[in-house]
Structure formats: structure tokens, C-alpha cells
mmCIF file of N, CA and C in Angstrom:
data_model
loop_
_atom_site.group_PDB
_atom_site.id
_atom_site.type_symbol
_atom_site.label_atom_id
_atom_site.label_comp_id
_atom_site.label_asym_id
_atom_site.label_seq_id
_atom_site.Cartn_x
_atom_site.Cartn_y
_atom_site.Cartn_z
ATOM 1 N N MET O 1 -6.060 5.213 -13.355
ATOM 2 C CA MET O 1 -5.961 6.338 -13.615
ATOM 3 C C MET O 1 -5.580 7.162 -12.424
ATOM 4 N N ALA O 2 -6.052 6.633 -11.225
ATOM 5 C CA ALA O 2 -5.616 7.340 -9.945
ATOM 6 C C ALA O 2 -3.963 7.175 -9.658
ATOM 7 N N ILE O 3 -3.599 6.028 -10.108
ATOM 8 C CA ILE O 3 -2.156 5.861 -9.847
ATOM 9 C C ILE O 3 -1.398 6.898 -10.638
ATOM 10 N N ALA O 4 -1.639 6.902 -12.027
ATOM 11 C CA ALA O 4 -1.145 8.047 -12.839
ATOM 12 C C ALA O 4 -1.186 9.371 -12.228
ATOM 13 N N GLU O 5 -2.407 9.592 -11.938
ATOM 14 C CA GLU O 5 -2.590 11.034 -11.185
ATOM 15 C C GLU O 5 -1.790 11.403 -10.172
ATOM 16 N N ASP O 6 -1.681 10.432 -9.168
ATOM 17 C CA ASP O 6 -0.896 10.458 -7.914
ATOM 18 C C ASP O 6 0.493 10.718 -8.305
ATOM 19 N N PHE O 7 0.950 9.853 -9.330
ATOM 20 C CA PHE O 7 2.397 10.131 -9.846
ATOM 21 C C PHE O 7 2.630 11.415 -10.489
ATOM 22 N N LYS O 8 1.681 11.915 -11.208
ATOM 23 C CA LYS O 8 1.766 13.091 -11.764
ATOM 24 C C LYS O 8 1.863 14.295 -10.781
ATOM 25 N N ASN O 9 1.110 14.191 -9.799
ATOM 26 C CA ASN O 9 0.980 15.069 -8.865
ATOM 27 C C ASN O 9 2.254 14.889 -7.700
ATOM 28 N N LYS O 10 3.048 14.011 -7.933
ATOM 29 C CA LYS O 10 4.216 13.651 -6.974
ATOM 30 C C LYS O 10 3.722 13.192 -5.698
ATOM 31 N N GLU O 11 2.344 12.583 -5.543
ATOM 32 C CA GLU O 11 1.863 12.270 -4.104
ATOM 33 C C GLU O 11 2.528 10.899 -3.748
ATOM 34 N N TYR O 12 3.267 10.235 -4.737
ATOM 35 C CA TYR O 12 3.852 9.046 -4.333
ATOM 36 C C TYR O 12 4.779 9.254 -3.225
ATOM 37 N N LEU O 13 5.160 10.366 -3.143
ATOM 38 C CA LEU O 13 6.093 10.546 -1.881
ATOM 39 C C LEU O 13 5.640 10.143 -0.569
ATOM 40 N N LEU O 14 4.352 10.109 -0.392
ATOM 41 C CA LEU O 14 3.729 9.718 0.817
ATOM 42 C C LEU O 14 3.904 8.110 0.887
ATOM 43 N N ASP O 15 4.014 7.303 -0.060
ATOM 44 C CA ASP O 15 4.184 5.756 -0.038
ATOM 45 C C ASP O 15 5.822 5.477 -0.156
ATOM 46 N N MET O 16 6.352 6.141 -1.154
ATOM 47 C CA MET O 16 7.693 5.610 -1.481
ATOM 48 C C MET O 16 8.880 6.234 -0.533
ATOM 49 N N LYS O 17 8.516 7.313 -0.121
ATOM 50 C CA LYS O 17 9.646 8.079 0.814
ATOM 51 C C LYS O 17 10.847 8.230 0.019
ATOM 52 N N LYS O 18 10.836 8.517 -1.217
ATOM 53 C CA LYS O 18 12.060 8.757 -2.199
ATOM 54 C C LYS O 18 11.712 9.988 -2.960
ATOM 55 N N ALA O 19 12.704 10.837 -3.244
ATOM 56 C CA ALA O 19 12.521 11.943 -3.949
ATOM 57 C C ALA O 19 12.152 11.738 -5.414
ATOM 58 N N ASP O 20 12.962 10.774 -5.902
ATOM 59 C CA ASP O 20 12.936 10.288 -7.438
ATOM 60 C C ASP O 20 12.578 9.061 -7.508
ATOM 61 N N VAL O 21 11.308 8.729 -8.206
ATOM 62 C CA VAL O 21 10.622 7.440 -8.405
ATOM 63 C C VAL O 21 10.305 7.467 -9.921
ATOM 64 N N SER O 22 10.304 6.189 -10.532
ATOM 65 C CA SER O 22 9.908 6.102 -11.838
ATOM 66 C C SER O 22 8.372 5.724 -11.627
ATOM 67 N N CYS O 23 7.890 5.961 -12.875
ATOM 68 C CA CYS O 23 6.191 5.601 -12.850
ATOM 69 C C CYS O 23 6.112 3.920 -12.684
ATOM 70 N N TYR O 24 7.218 3.431 -13.261
ATOM 71 C CA TYR O 24 7.126 1.807 -13.051
ATOM 72 C C TYR O 24 7.420 1.473 -11.626
ATOM 73 N N GLN O 25 8.328 2.034 -10.893
ATOM 74 C CA GLN O 25 8.439 1.780 -9.549
ATOM 75 C C GLN O 25 7.098 2.033 -8.763
ATOM 76 N N TYR O 26 6.657 3.073 -8.961
ATOM 77 C CA TYR O 26 5.246 3.297 -8.254
ATOM 78 C C TYR O 26 4.225 2.406 -8.519
ATOM 79 N N ALA O 27 4.146 2.180 -9.844
ATOM 80 C CA ALA O 27 2.982 1.081 -10.320
ATOM 81 C C ALA O 27 3.322 -0.313 -9.482
ATOM 82 N N ALA O 28 4.606 -0.647 -9.631
ATOM 83 C CA ALA O 28 5.019 -2.013 -8.946
ATOM 84 C C ALA O 28 4.658 -1.823 -7.548
ATOM 85 N N PHE O 29 5.047 -0.721 -6.786
ATOM 86 C CA PHE O 29 4.762 -0.481 -5.392
ATOM 87 C C PHE O 29 3.283 -0.659 -5.107
ATOM 88 N N ILE O 30 2.446 -0.010 -5.951
ATOM 89 C CA ILE O 30 0.977 -0.052 -5.546
ATOM 90 C C ILE O 30 0.273 -1.546 -5.974
ATOM 91 N N CYS O 31 0.844 -2.304 -6.714
ATOM 92 C CA CYS O 31 0.547 -3.714 -7.072
ATOM 93 C C CYS O 31 0.967 -4.570 -5.819
ATOM 94 N N LEU O 32 2.195 -4.505 -5.449
ATOM 95 C CA LEU O 32 2.718 -5.136 -4.275
ATOM 96 C C LEU O 32 2.025 -4.769 -3.082
ATOM 97 N N HIS O 33 1.639 -3.492 -2.982
ATOM 98 C CA HIS O 33 0.866 -3.166 -1.609
ATOM 99 C C HIS O 33 -0.506 -3.937 -1.693
ATOM 100 N N GLU O 34 -1.145 -4.126 -2.745
ATOM 101 C CA GLU O 34 -2.430 -4.900 -2.861
ATOM 102 C C GLU O 34 -2.148 -6.511 -2.551
ATOM 103 N N VAL O 35 -1.121 -6.821 -3.135
ATOM 104 C CA VAL O 35 -0.722 -8.211 -2.887
ATOM 105 C C VAL O 35 -0.461 -8.448 -1.388
ATOM 106 N N GLY O 36 0.232 -7.465 -0.766
ATOM 107 C CA GLY O 36 0.520 -7.608 0.610
ATOM 108 C C GLY O 36 -0.888 -7.591 1.378
ATOM 109 N N HIS O 37 -1.960 -6.991 1.066
ATOM 110 C CA HIS O 37 -3.222 -7.092 1.699
ATOM 111 C C HIS O 37 -3.643 -8.556 1.544
ATOM 112 N N LEU O 38 -3.598 -9.005 0.425
ATOM 113 C CA LEU O 38 -4.097 -10.513 0.041
ATOM 114 C C LEU O 38 -3.104 -11.435 1.033
ATOM 115 N N CYS O 39 -1.732 -11.310 1.042
ATOM 116 C CA CYS O 39 -1.048 -12.294 1.866
ATOM 117 C C CYS O 39 -1.414 -12.148 3.415
ATOM 118 N N HIS O 40 -1.522 -10.892 3.862
ATOM 119 C CA HIS O 40 -1.692 -10.716 5.273
ATOM 120 C C HIS O 40 -3.051 -11.284 5.580
ATOM 121 N N GLY O 41 -4.031 -11.044 4.635
ATOM 122 C CA GLY O 41 -5.471 -11.580 5.011
ATOM 123 C C GLY O 41 -5.474 -12.962 5.083
ATOM 124 N N LEU O 42 -4.674 -13.734 4.178
ATOM 125 C CA LEU O 42 -4.674 -15.145 4.136
ATOM 126 C C LEU O 42 -3.890 -15.872 5.264
ATOM 127 N N LEU O 43 -2.870 -15.051 5.659
ATOM 128 C CA LEU O 43 -2.158 -15.463 6.725
ATOM 129 C C LEU O 43 -2.671 -15.105 8.141
ATOM 130 N N GLY O 44 -3.278 -13.973 8.289
ATOM 131 C CA GLY O 44 -3.530 -13.270 9.514
ATOM 132 C C GLY O 44 -5.043 -13.561 9.853
ATOM 133 N N GLY O 45 -5.896 -14.003 8.818
ATOM 134 C CA GLY O 45 -7.305 -14.119 9.207
ATOM 135 C C GLY O 45 -7.608 -15.490 9.751
ATOM 136 N N LYS O 46 -8.807 -15.434 10.394
ATOM 137 C CA LYS O 46 -9.162 -16.848 10.970
ATOM 138 C C LYS O 46 -10.432 -17.292 10.123
ATOM 139 N N GLY O 47 -10.437 -18.584 9.819
ATOM 140 C CA GLY O 47 -11.425 -19.192 9.236
ATOM 141 C C GLY O 47 -10.909 -20.408 8.502
ATOM 142 N N ARG O 48 -11.932 -21.171 8.003
ATOM 143 C CA ARG O 48 -11.610 -22.590 7.294
ATOM 144 C C ARG O 48 -11.140 -22.261 5.798
ATOM 145 N N ASP O 49 -11.745 -21.250 5.094
ATOM 146 C CA ASP O 49 -11.376 -21.105 3.796
ATOM 147 C C ASP O 49 -10.693 -19.796 3.588
ATOM 148 N N LYS O 50 -10.152 -19.605 2.268
ATOM 149 C CA LYS O 50 -9.515 -18.099 2.080
ATOM 150 C C LYS O 50 -10.430 -17.140 2.285
ATOM 151 N N ARG O 51 -11.733 -17.220 1.750
ATOM 152 C CA ARG O 51 -12.717 -16.116 1.872
ATOM 153 C C ARG O 51 -12.990 -15.829 3.207
ATOM 154 N N ASP O 52 -13.125 -16.749 4.155
ATOM 155 C CA ASP O 52 -13.275 -16.387 5.473
ATOM 156 C C ASP O 52 -12.135 -15.743 6.142
ATOM 157 N N ARG O 53 -10.919 -16.017 5.954
ATOM 158 C CA ARG O 53 -9.861 -15.608 6.421
ATOM 159 C C ARG O 53 -9.693 -14.085 6.102
ATOM 160 N N LEU O 54 -9.950 -13.791 4.885
ATOM 161 C CA LEU O 54 -9.936 -12.518 4.215
ATOM 162 C C LEU O 54 -10.854 -11.650 4.843
ATOM 163 N N PHE O 55 -12.203 -12.011 4.852
ATOM 164 C CA PHE O 55 -13.216 -11.195 5.426
ATOM 165 C C PHE O 55 -12.898 -11.077 7.113
ATOM 166 N N ASP O 56 -12.359 -11.886 7.673
ATOM 167 C CA ASP O 56 -12.050 -11.825 9.194
ATOM 168 C C ASP O 56 -10.924 -10.818 9.258
ATOM 169 N N TYR O 57 -9.942 -10.762 8.471
ATOM 170 C CA TYR O 57 -8.872 -9.865 8.514
ATOM 171 C C TYR O 57 -9.213 -8.455 8.345
ATOM 172 N N PHE O 58 -10.088 -8.303 7.406
ATOM 173 C CA PHE O 58 -10.479 -6.856 7.086
ATOM 174 C C PHE O 58 -11.621 -6.435 8.090
ATOM 175 N N ASN O 59 -12.404 -7.348 8.434
ATOM 176 C CA ASN O 59 -13.397 -7.025 9.518
ATOM 177 C C ASN O 59 -12.711 -6.441 10.827
ATOM 178 N N ARG O 60 -11.581 -6.975 11.170
ATOM 179 C CA ARG O 60 -10.693 -6.488 12.279
ATOM 180 C C ARG O 60 -10.194 -5.148 12.002
ATOM 181 N N GLY O 61 -9.986 -4.898 10.802
ATOM 182 C CA GLY O 61 -9.462 -3.376 10.642
ATOM 183 C C GLY O 61 -10.574 -2.348 10.309
ATOM 184 N N GLU O 62 -11.738 -2.857 10.280
ATOM 185 C CA GLU O 62 -12.946 -2.159 9.774
ATOM 186 C C GLU O 62 -13.052 -0.770 10.677
ATOM 187 N N TYR O 63 -12.693 -0.909 11.969
ATOM 188 C CA TYR O 63 -12.711 0.408 12.923
ATOM 189 C C TYR O 63 -11.968 1.431 12.347
ATOM 190 N N PHE O 64 -10.581 1.019 11.983
ATOM 191 C CA PHE O 64 -9.637 2.198 11.647
ATOM 192 C C PHE O 64 -10.128 2.865 10.243
ATOM 193 N N TYR O 65 -10.817 1.997 9.364
ATOM 194 C CA TYR O 65 -11.185 2.707 8.191
ATOM 195 C C TYR O 65 -12.420 3.483 8.358
ATOM 196 N N ASP O 66 -13.188 2.954 9.169
ATOM 197 C CA ASP O 66 -14.540 3.854 9.541
ATOM 198 C C ASP O 66 -14.153 5.174 10.207
ATOM 199 N N ARG O 67 -13.182 5.022 11.088
ATOM 200 C CA ARG O 67 -12.906 6.214 11.850
ATOM 201 C C ARG O 67 -12.301 7.254 10.765
ATOM 202 N N PHE O 68 -11.445 6.839 9.891
ATOM 203 C CA PHE O 68 -10.672 7.555 8.816
ATOM 204 C C PHE O 68 -11.991 8.335 8.113
ATOM 205 N N ILE O 69 -12.779 7.564 7.655
ATOM 206 C CA ILE O 69 -13.905 8.091 6.814
ATOM 207 C C ILE O 69 -14.677 9.125 7.455
ATOM 208 N N ALA O 70 -14.955 8.836 8.747
ATOM 209 C CA ALA O 70 -15.717 9.738 9.608
ATOM 210 C C ALA O 70 -14.994 11.052 9.851
ATOM 211 N N GLU O 71 -13.636 11.073 9.777
ATOM 212 C CA GLU O 71 -12.973 12.122 10.140
ATOM 213 C C GLU O 71 -12.575 13.004 8.718
ATOM 214 N N MET O 72 -12.707 12.431 7.520
ATOM 215 C CA MET O 72 -12.574 13.026 6.233
ATOM 216 C C MET O 72 -13.411 14.193 6.042
ATOM 217 N N LYS O 73 -12.860 15.186 5.557
ATOM 218 C CA LYS O 73 -13.516 16.509 5.241
ATOM 219 C C LYS O 73 -13.646 16.719 3.723
ATOM 220 N N TYR O 74 -12.511 16.553 3.133
ATOM 221 C CA TYR O 74 -12.363 17.132 1.625
ATOM 222 C C TYR O 74 -12.366 16.052 0.701
ATOM 223 N N GLY O 75 -12.425 14.690 0.994
ATOM 224 C CA GLY O 75 -12.229 13.712 0.000
ATOM 225 C C GLY O 75 -10.653 13.330 0.187
ATOM 226 N N HIS O 76 -10.158 12.904 -0.836
ATOM 227 C CA HIS O 76 -8.729 12.617 -0.771
ATOM 228 C C HIS O 76 -7.737 13.722 -0.897
ATOM 229 N N THR O 77 -7.564 14.497 -0.068
ATOM 230 C CA THR O 77 -6.447 15.496 -0.116
ATOM 231 C C THR O 77 -5.043 14.909 0.243
ATOM 232 N N TYR O 78 -4.180 15.580 0.006
ATOM 233 C CA TYR O 78 -2.675 15.183 0.230
ATOM 234 C C TYR O 78 -2.612 14.741 1.692
ATOM 235 N N LYS O 79 -3.241 15.693 2.704
ATOM 236 C CA LYS O 79 -3.123 15.511 4.098
ATOM 237 C C LYS O 79 -3.835 14.201 4.541
ATOM 238 N N GLU O 80 -5.143 14.100 3.977
ATOM 239 C CA GLU O 80 -5.870 12.750 4.251
ATOM 240 C C GLU O 80 -5.346 11.492 3.686
ATOM 241 N N LYS O 81 -4.527 11.676 2.547
ATOM 242 C CA LYS O 81 -3.836 10.519 2.086
ATOM 243 C C LYS O 81 -2.844 10.097 2.951
ATOM 244 N N LYS O 82 -2.211 10.981 3.734
ATOM 245 C CA LYS O 82 -0.985 10.762 4.501
ATOM 246 C C LYS O 82 -1.638 10.165 5.783
ATOM 247 N N LYS O 83 -2.677 10.625 6.199
ATOM 248 C CA LYS O 83 -3.285 9.993 7.450
ATOM 249 C C LYS O 83 -3.851 8.572 7.191
ATOM 250 N N TYR O 84 -4.410 8.290 5.899
ATOM 251 C CA TYR O 84 -4.787 6.982 5.586
ATOM 252 C C TYR O 84 -3.804 6.031 5.684
ATOM 253 N N ARG O 85 -2.343 6.461 5.045
ATOM 254 C CA ARG O 85 -1.374 5.522 5.351
ATOM 255 C C ARG O 85 -1.008 4.932 6.706
ATOM 256 N N ASN O 86 -1.652 5.731 7.861
ATOM 257 C CA ASN O 86 -1.296 5.190 9.011
ATOM 258 C C ASN O 86 -2.259 4.344 9.650
ATOM 259 N N ILE O 87 -3.250 3.841 8.832
ATOM 260 C CA ILE O 87 -4.072 2.740 9.242
ATOM 261 C C ILE O 87 -3.204 1.493 9.326
ATOM 262 N N PRO O 88 -3.289 0.761 10.431
ATOM 263 C CA PRO O 88 -2.532 -0.450 10.465
ATOM 264 C C PRO O 88 -2.579 -1.364 9.374
ATOM 265 N N HIS O 89 -3.536 -1.681 8.694
ATOM 266 C CA HIS O 89 -3.594 -2.607 7.525
ATOM 267 C C HIS O 89 -2.746 -1.885 6.387
ATOM 268 N N GLU O 90 -2.941 -0.700 6.311
ATOM 269 C CA GLU O 90 -2.250 -0.009 5.151
ATOM 270 C C GLU O 90 -0.646 0.116 5.351
ATOM 271 N N LYS O 91 -0.362 0.221 6.590
ATOM 272 C CA LYS O 91 1.137 0.214 7.159
ATOM 273 C C LYS O 91 1.722 -1.152 6.701
ATOM 274 N N ALA O 92 1.090 -2.090 7.056
ATOM 275 C CA ALA O 92 1.357 -3.474 6.902
ATOM 276 C C ALA O 92 1.603 -3.752 5.344
ATOM 277 N N ALA O 93 0.574 -3.353 4.679
ATOM 278 C CA ALA O 93 0.736 -3.510 3.221
ATOM 279 C C ALA O 93 1.900 -2.644 2.620
ATOM 280 N N ASP O 94 2.074 -1.448 3.009
ATOM 281 C CA ASP O 94 3.264 -0.572 2.597
ATOM 282 C C ASP O 94 4.407 -1.291 2.824
ATOM 283 N N GLN O 95 4.686 -1.884 4.087
ATOM 284 C CA GLN O 95 5.975 -2.683 4.435
ATOM 285 C C GLN O 95 6.143 -3.596 3.540
ATOM 286 N N PHE O 96 5.077 -4.471 3.409
ATOM 287 C CA PHE O 96 5.189 -5.611 2.501
ATOM 288 C C PHE O 96 5.721 -5.048 1.050
ATOM 289 N N ALA O 97 5.020 -4.157 0.462
ATOM 290 C CA ALA O 97 5.361 -3.523 -0.787
ATOM 291 C C ALA O 97 6.938 -2.894 -0.807
ATOM 292 N N PHE O 98 7.363 -2.342 0.209
ATOM 293 C CA PHE O 98 8.798 -1.781 0.313
ATOM 294 C C PHE O 98 9.749 -2.894 0.274
ATOM 295 N N HIS O 99 9.550 -3.806 1.063
ATOM 296 C CA HIS O 99 10.416 -4.927 1.150
ATOM 297 C C HIS O 99 10.496 -5.635 -0.083
ATOM 298 N N ASN O 100 9.484 -6.092 -0.860
ATOM 299 C CA ASN O 100 9.469 -6.781 -2.050
ATOM 300 C C ASN O 100 9.946 -5.888 -3.122
ATOM 301 N N LEU O 101 9.509 -4.571 -3.227
ATOM 302 C CA LEU O 101 10.044 -3.748 -4.265
ATOM 303 C C LEU O 101 11.556 -3.648 -4.262
ATOM 304 N N ASN O 102 12.048 -3.596 -3.158
ATOM 305 C CA ASN O 102 13.440 -3.313 -2.747
ATOM 306 C C ASN O 102 14.356 -4.651 -3.354
ATOM 307 N N ILE O 103 13.723 -5.796 -3.293
ATOM 308 C CA ILE O 103 14.179 -6.962 -3.633
ATOM 309 C C ILE O 103 14.160 -7.096 -5.182
ATOM 310 N N MET O 104 13.047 -6.719 -5.707
ATOM 311 C CA MET O 104 13.032 -6.523 -7.273
ATOM 312 C C MET O 104 13.954 -5.543 -7.714
ATOM 313 N N LEU O 105 14.051 -4.495 -7.191
ATOM 314 C CA LEU O 105 15.116 -3.378 -7.718
ATOM 315 C C LEU O 105 16.494 -3.733 -7.697
ATOM 316 N N ALA O 106 17.013 -4.487 -6.423
ATOM 317 C CA ALA O 106 18.242 -4.786 -6.221
ATOM 318 C C ALA O 106 18.564 -5.980 -7.221
ATOM 319 N N ASP O 107 17.652 -6.973 -7.496
ATOM 320 C CA ASP O 107 17.777 -7.910 -8.540
ATOM 321 C C ASP O 107 17.949 -7.294 -9.878
ATOM 322 N N TYR O 108 17.204 -6.267 -10.350
ATOM 323 C CA TYR O 108 17.189 -5.644 -11.533
ATOM 324 C C TYR O 108 18.522 -4.987 -11.598
ATOM 325 N N ASN O 109 18.913 -4.220 -10.702
ATOM 326 C CA ASN O 109 20.306 -3.501 -10.677
ATOM 327 C C ASN O 109 21.524 -4.437 -10.843
ATOM 328 N N LYS O 110 21.276 -5.612 -10.285
ATOM 329 C CA LYS O 110 22.365 -6.637 -10.346
ATOM 330 C C LYS O 110 22.352 -7.143 -11.836
ATOM 331 N N GLN O 111 21.364 -7.541 -12.379
ATOM 332 C CA GLN O 111 21.232 -8.010 -13.657
ATOM 333 C C GLN O 111 21.800 -6.868 -14.780
ATOM 334 N N LYS O 112 21.493 -5.541 -14.358
ATOM 335 C CA LYS O 112 21.899 -4.532 -15.411
ATOM 336 C C LYS O 112 23.526 -4.419 -15.154
ATOM 337 N N LYS O 113 24.152 -4.733 -14.119
ATOM 338 C CA LYS O 113 25.612 -4.650 -14.064
ATOM 339 C C LYS O 113 26.356 -5.731 -14.671
ATOM 340 N N ILE O 114 25.666 -6.880 -14.694
ATOM 341 C CA ILE O 114 26.132 -8.131 -15.305
ATOM 342 C C ILE O 114 26.192 -7.933 -16.806
ATOM 343 N N LYS O 115 25.341 -7.206 -17.381
ATOM 344 C CA LYS O 115 25.252 -7.151 -18.860
ATOM 345 C C LYS O 115 26.328 -6.188 -19.303
#
């Protein structure tokens, strides 16, 4: 529901940096963003198994999340959401999502032209 609400309020502009985004594109972006967290955690974390690597990766970013929460005043306002996007782990996941969404859309557009 939060994704649909953000889309309705056009707050996707924070993430997508586009003026015109379909609900499908925004939902795909959010999904890919979360997959980006998973991939970065598995690749960037230290530990023997997946669980340890994920915990290590997110523990190293905890300072930034804690600092953001400490500075939050109103909950998730537009301004605060914009600031949240600057947390290093969030920026990295956004970049992962942008990259893969662009590949997806390019492939979709190519298939559309062929038909």
C-alpha cells in the first residue's frame, strides 16, 4: 500500500528522477531496489554463510540509518524521504534498480518494436 500511496502522491520522483512513470515501472523499481539490497549484502558482507554476510553488510550501514532516525521529526515527509535516499546503502540499491530497470525497459521496448 505504501508503494501505491507514494505513486498516487507522485513521490516516486524522488526515486525515479522521471516526470512520467507508470505504476508498473515504479513497482518494478521498488522490487529491484530490494533485490539490490540482497545482492549487495551477499557480495559485500563478510561471513561464512548468507545470513552472516547479510547481517554484516547491514550492520556496517546501521550508523547512517540510526542517524537518519534520530534526525527525523515528522515521520516520512517528502523532505525526509529525500534525505533517506542519500543513505549509502539506499543509494547503492537505487543504482542497482535504475540499472536493471533500464535494461528491462530497453528489452521491452525492443520487443514492442519487433511486433
